[in-house]
Amino acid sequence: MTLLPEPVVLKQQRCIKALDFPLLRSLSLLHSSLGILVRQWVNAACSTQLIDGDGTFNVSGVDHFIKEVKLEECGLSYAVVSIMGPQSSGKSTLLNHLFGTNFREMDAFRGRSQTTKGIWIARCAGIEPCTVVMDLEGTDGRERGEDDTAFEKQSALFALAVSDIVLINMWCHDIGREQAANKPLLKTVFQVMMRLFSPRKTTLMFVIRDKTRIWDAVPKPQAHKETPLSDFFNVEVIALNSYEEKEELFKEQVANLRQRFFHSVAPGGLAGDRRGVVPANAFAFSAKQMWQVIKDNKDLDLPAHKVMVATVRCEEIANEKFAGFIANENWRELEEAVHSGPVSGFGKKLSSILQSCLSEYDTEATYFEEGVRSSKRQQLQEKLLQLVQPTFQDLLGHLRSGALENFKDAFEKALNAGEAFSASADVCAQSCVSKFDKGCEEAVIEQANWDTSKTREKLQRDIEAHISSVRTAKLSELTTLYESKLIAALSGPVEALLDGANDETWPAIRKLLRREGELAVYGLSDALSGFNMDEETRNKMLTDLENYARGIVETKAKEEAGRALMRMKDRFTTIFSHDSDSMPRIWTGKEDIRAITKMARSASLKLLSVMAVIRLEDELDNIEKTLTLALVNSTSNSATSKSISTIDSLASSTWEQVAPEKTLITPVQCKSLWRQFKNETEYTVTQAISAQEANRRNNNWLPPPWAILALVVLGFNEFMTLLRNPLWLGVLFVGYLVSKALWVQLNISGEFQHGALPGLLSLSTKFLPTVMNLLKKLAEEGQAPSTNTNQSSMNSSASAQSDVTTNGESSSSSSSGSSPAKSVPIDTSS
C-alpha cells in the first residue's frame, strides 16, 4: 500500500518525532513532503467527479478538468492510475499520500461508511510525466447492498480498460477470502474485458495471494483460451506496513513506491506498455466511449438471488392470470357480443374483468421484490390490452358505421322535408358525431389510454364524403331539372318561330330566350341558396345554365337549318296552292300564276335567309338582300350583265359581317339549295298551268256562234213541226231525260278525259248494263200505286235534274284537274 503526505504542519510535527531516524532520511522526507504539499495546493481545485453514483458520465466536468491540468498538451506522454478495493479500505488516503491529491477521506470518528461515490479524477502532484489518478467507489458496500452490484463491475472494468496502472487495495486479513478479496469481481471483469477490448498490458499492483488461480478460473473466448495473464497485466505485489501502528515506516515505504511512478511511461516503467494509449486530447472522448460500452453490456448487470426468484415467480403468476383471462366466460361472451354489433357499457364491463385479473396478480405477487413485481404487472397489463384491443377496435367500427348510417337516414329525411341542404348537413353531422363520442366514452377502458380520434376523424371524413356525393347528386338534379325546363320552354317555340320565318323571327327568339333564361337562372339561384356555396362556384353554375339555354336555341336552329329545303318547299306549296283565306286554289284560268309563283318563291327565299345564320345578338346583316339579288333578280334580262358580280358573291363559305361560328348555311350551300328547290317546285307550277288550260277548255263546250245560227235557220221547219204536234215535244223531253241519265251514269265526260279510243271502249262495256238498270228502275216505279206515281215522277225529275247539275260540275272539275298538260309559254323561273 502507498499513502500520500499529510498537510505541512502535520509533516513537520512528525519529522520532529522521528529524530531517531538517520538525519539523511529525515531531510529526504521533509524535502519530499514540502514539494508534495506545494503541488497539492496548486492542484487542489482539479479534483473532479468523472462518473456519478448513477452512472452518468460528467462530460462538461471532464472537459474543464483537462483544460485546467493542460492534459491536451501532453500528447502521448501521460499515464492513468486508478485504485479499486473494498469500501473503507483506505483507498483515498493512500492516493492522497502517494500522489498529493485531495480526495475525500473517511472520518474514522463517524464510523465506516461510503466516502467516495462514483469515480473521481485528479492529477498527481510532482510526478512527471503527467499522471492522472482515478479514485473508484469501494466495492461490497452496505449502501448499495447485494442487489446493486452492477456499478461495481462496471467501474472496475472501466478502470482496467482506461488505466495504465491499477492499484488493488486490500487488508492483509482479507487475503484468501472469496468476496473480500474481490475474486468474483475480478473474474467477471476479466471475462468481459477480453470480449470487449483488445489486449493491452496494464500493471496490477495489489497485495493478494492466489493471483493466478483467479485468471485460470475465468471463462475465456476461444481466441484467448491459452492466453496467459501476463499478456493483459503486469502483476506486482506491494506490501506496506500499517499506517496506524508504524506510521513512519509506512511513509518511508510510500516514498519509495512514489519513486516508481516517476517516468512511468518510459520503457520498463509501470506504464511502459503504450500500445493502446490514446492522445491526451482524446482522453475524454475515449473514456466516455468506453464507459458507454461498459454500461450497455448486460453481462455486468447480474441480478441478485431474490430478484431472480421474483422474476421467475412473477412471470409464472402473470402467465397464469393471462391464461385465466382468455378462458374467462364473461370476456368471451363480451367478445362474441361485440362481433355482432355495439355493446352498451362495454368499457365498464371489460375494465371490471381486467381489474379483477390484475388484482389477482397483485394478491399472489405481493411479497416479491417490488421492482420485478411492478415490471411483470405492467407486462401482464400490456399483454391483456393487446389481447382486447382488436375487440375494442371492432366496437369502434360498429359505432362508426352505425353513426354513419344514422347520419344518412337523418340527412335524407331532412332533405325530403324541404330543409336547407347546408343547415341539414351541419345539424345531422353534429348530432351523429356527438352520439359517436358518447358511445366512445362508454367504450373506454380504464386501464388503457387508447385514442379514438382516428376513428372519429374517419367518421367525419365518411360524413363529409357522403355530404359531397349527395351535394353533387342534388346539384346535378337541379341542373337537369332546369335544363329540362329550358328544353320544354325553348325547343318547341323556337321550332315554330323558325317554321314561320319572317323579319320578326329572331327578335322573337331573342325575347323568348331572355325571358326563359332569366326565369331558369332565378329559379336555380334561389334553389342554390341553401347549399352555402362559394360565390365563384354559384356564378359558374348560373352562367353554365345561361349558356345551356343559348345552346338549346343554337342546336334547334342547326336542326331546322338542316331541314331548310323541306321547309322552303312546304312554304312554297302552302302559298302557291292556297289563297289569302287559306282555301285551296281552283285553277279556273283567272289566276296570275306568274305573280303567285314569284310571291311563293320570295317567301321561301325569306325563310332561307332567316335560317342562314344565328342572330342571338341584335346585329344587322345583308343576307336577305344578297340572296334576293343573287337568286331572284338574277334572271331578269335587263340585269343579266349587272348580276354577275352579285352571283359571284355567293361563291364563298362565309357571310359578310357574320362570324363563322354563327353561320348555319353558307352562301355556297344557299345557292345549291335554291337550285334544288327550283327544280323540285317546277313540276307544281307546270301542273297548275296545265290545270288552268284544261279548265278553260272544259268551260268552252258550246258550238261556235255561226253553227248556232245555221242550226236555227236550217232547223226552223222542224221547230215549227214540234210546235204543231206537242206529243213530239214530250217524246223529245223524255229522250232528253234518258240521255241525261245515261250521260251521268256512264260518266261520259270522265271517260273521254283519257282519250277518245279508251273512252269508247269503256262506254261500250258499260252501256248495256246501264240501260238495263234504268229500265228495271222504271218497271219498279210503274208497279207503285197511282197516287204515288205522280209524286215519283216529280221526284225522279228533280233527282235527275240534281244529278245532271252535280255531275256536270264534277265533270267540269274533273276535266280541269286531269286534262293533259299543254305547252303554254310562261316564265317559271320567277
PDB file of C-alpha atoms in Angstrom, residues 53 79 81 90 293 324 375 431 501 575 710 727 732 764:
ATOM      1  CA  GLY A  53     -23.176   7.254  -8.477  1.00  0.00           C
ATOM      2  CA  ALA A  79      -0.230   7.870 -17.557  1.00  0.00           C
ATOM      3  CA  VAL A  81      -3.534   5.319 -12.440  1.00  0.00           C
ATOM      4  CA  GLY A  90      -8.183   3.352   2.823  1.00  0.00           C
ATOM      5  CA  VAL A 293     -19.747   0.311 -23.971  1.00  0.00           C
ATOM      6  CA  GLY A 324     -57.271 -17.334 -16.938  1.00  0.00           C
ATOM      7  CA  SER A 375     -42.472  -4.681 -14.126  1.00  0.00           C
ATOM      8  CA  SER A 431     -75.786  15.118 -33.868  1.00  0.00           C
ATOM      9  CA  ALA A 501     -89.634  32.578 -90.572  1.00  0.00           C
ATOM     10  CA  ILE A 575     -98.596  29.880-100.544  1.00  0.00           C
ATOM     11  CA  ALA A 710    -127.042  27.725-139.048  1.00  0.00           C
ATOM     12  CA  LEU A 727    -146.587  14.957-128.487  1.00  0.00           C
ATOM     13  CA  LEU A 732    -138.090  14.661-127.002  1.00  0.00           C
ATOM     14  CA  SER A 764    -119.182   0.054-124.895  1.00  0.00           C
TER      15      SER A 764
END
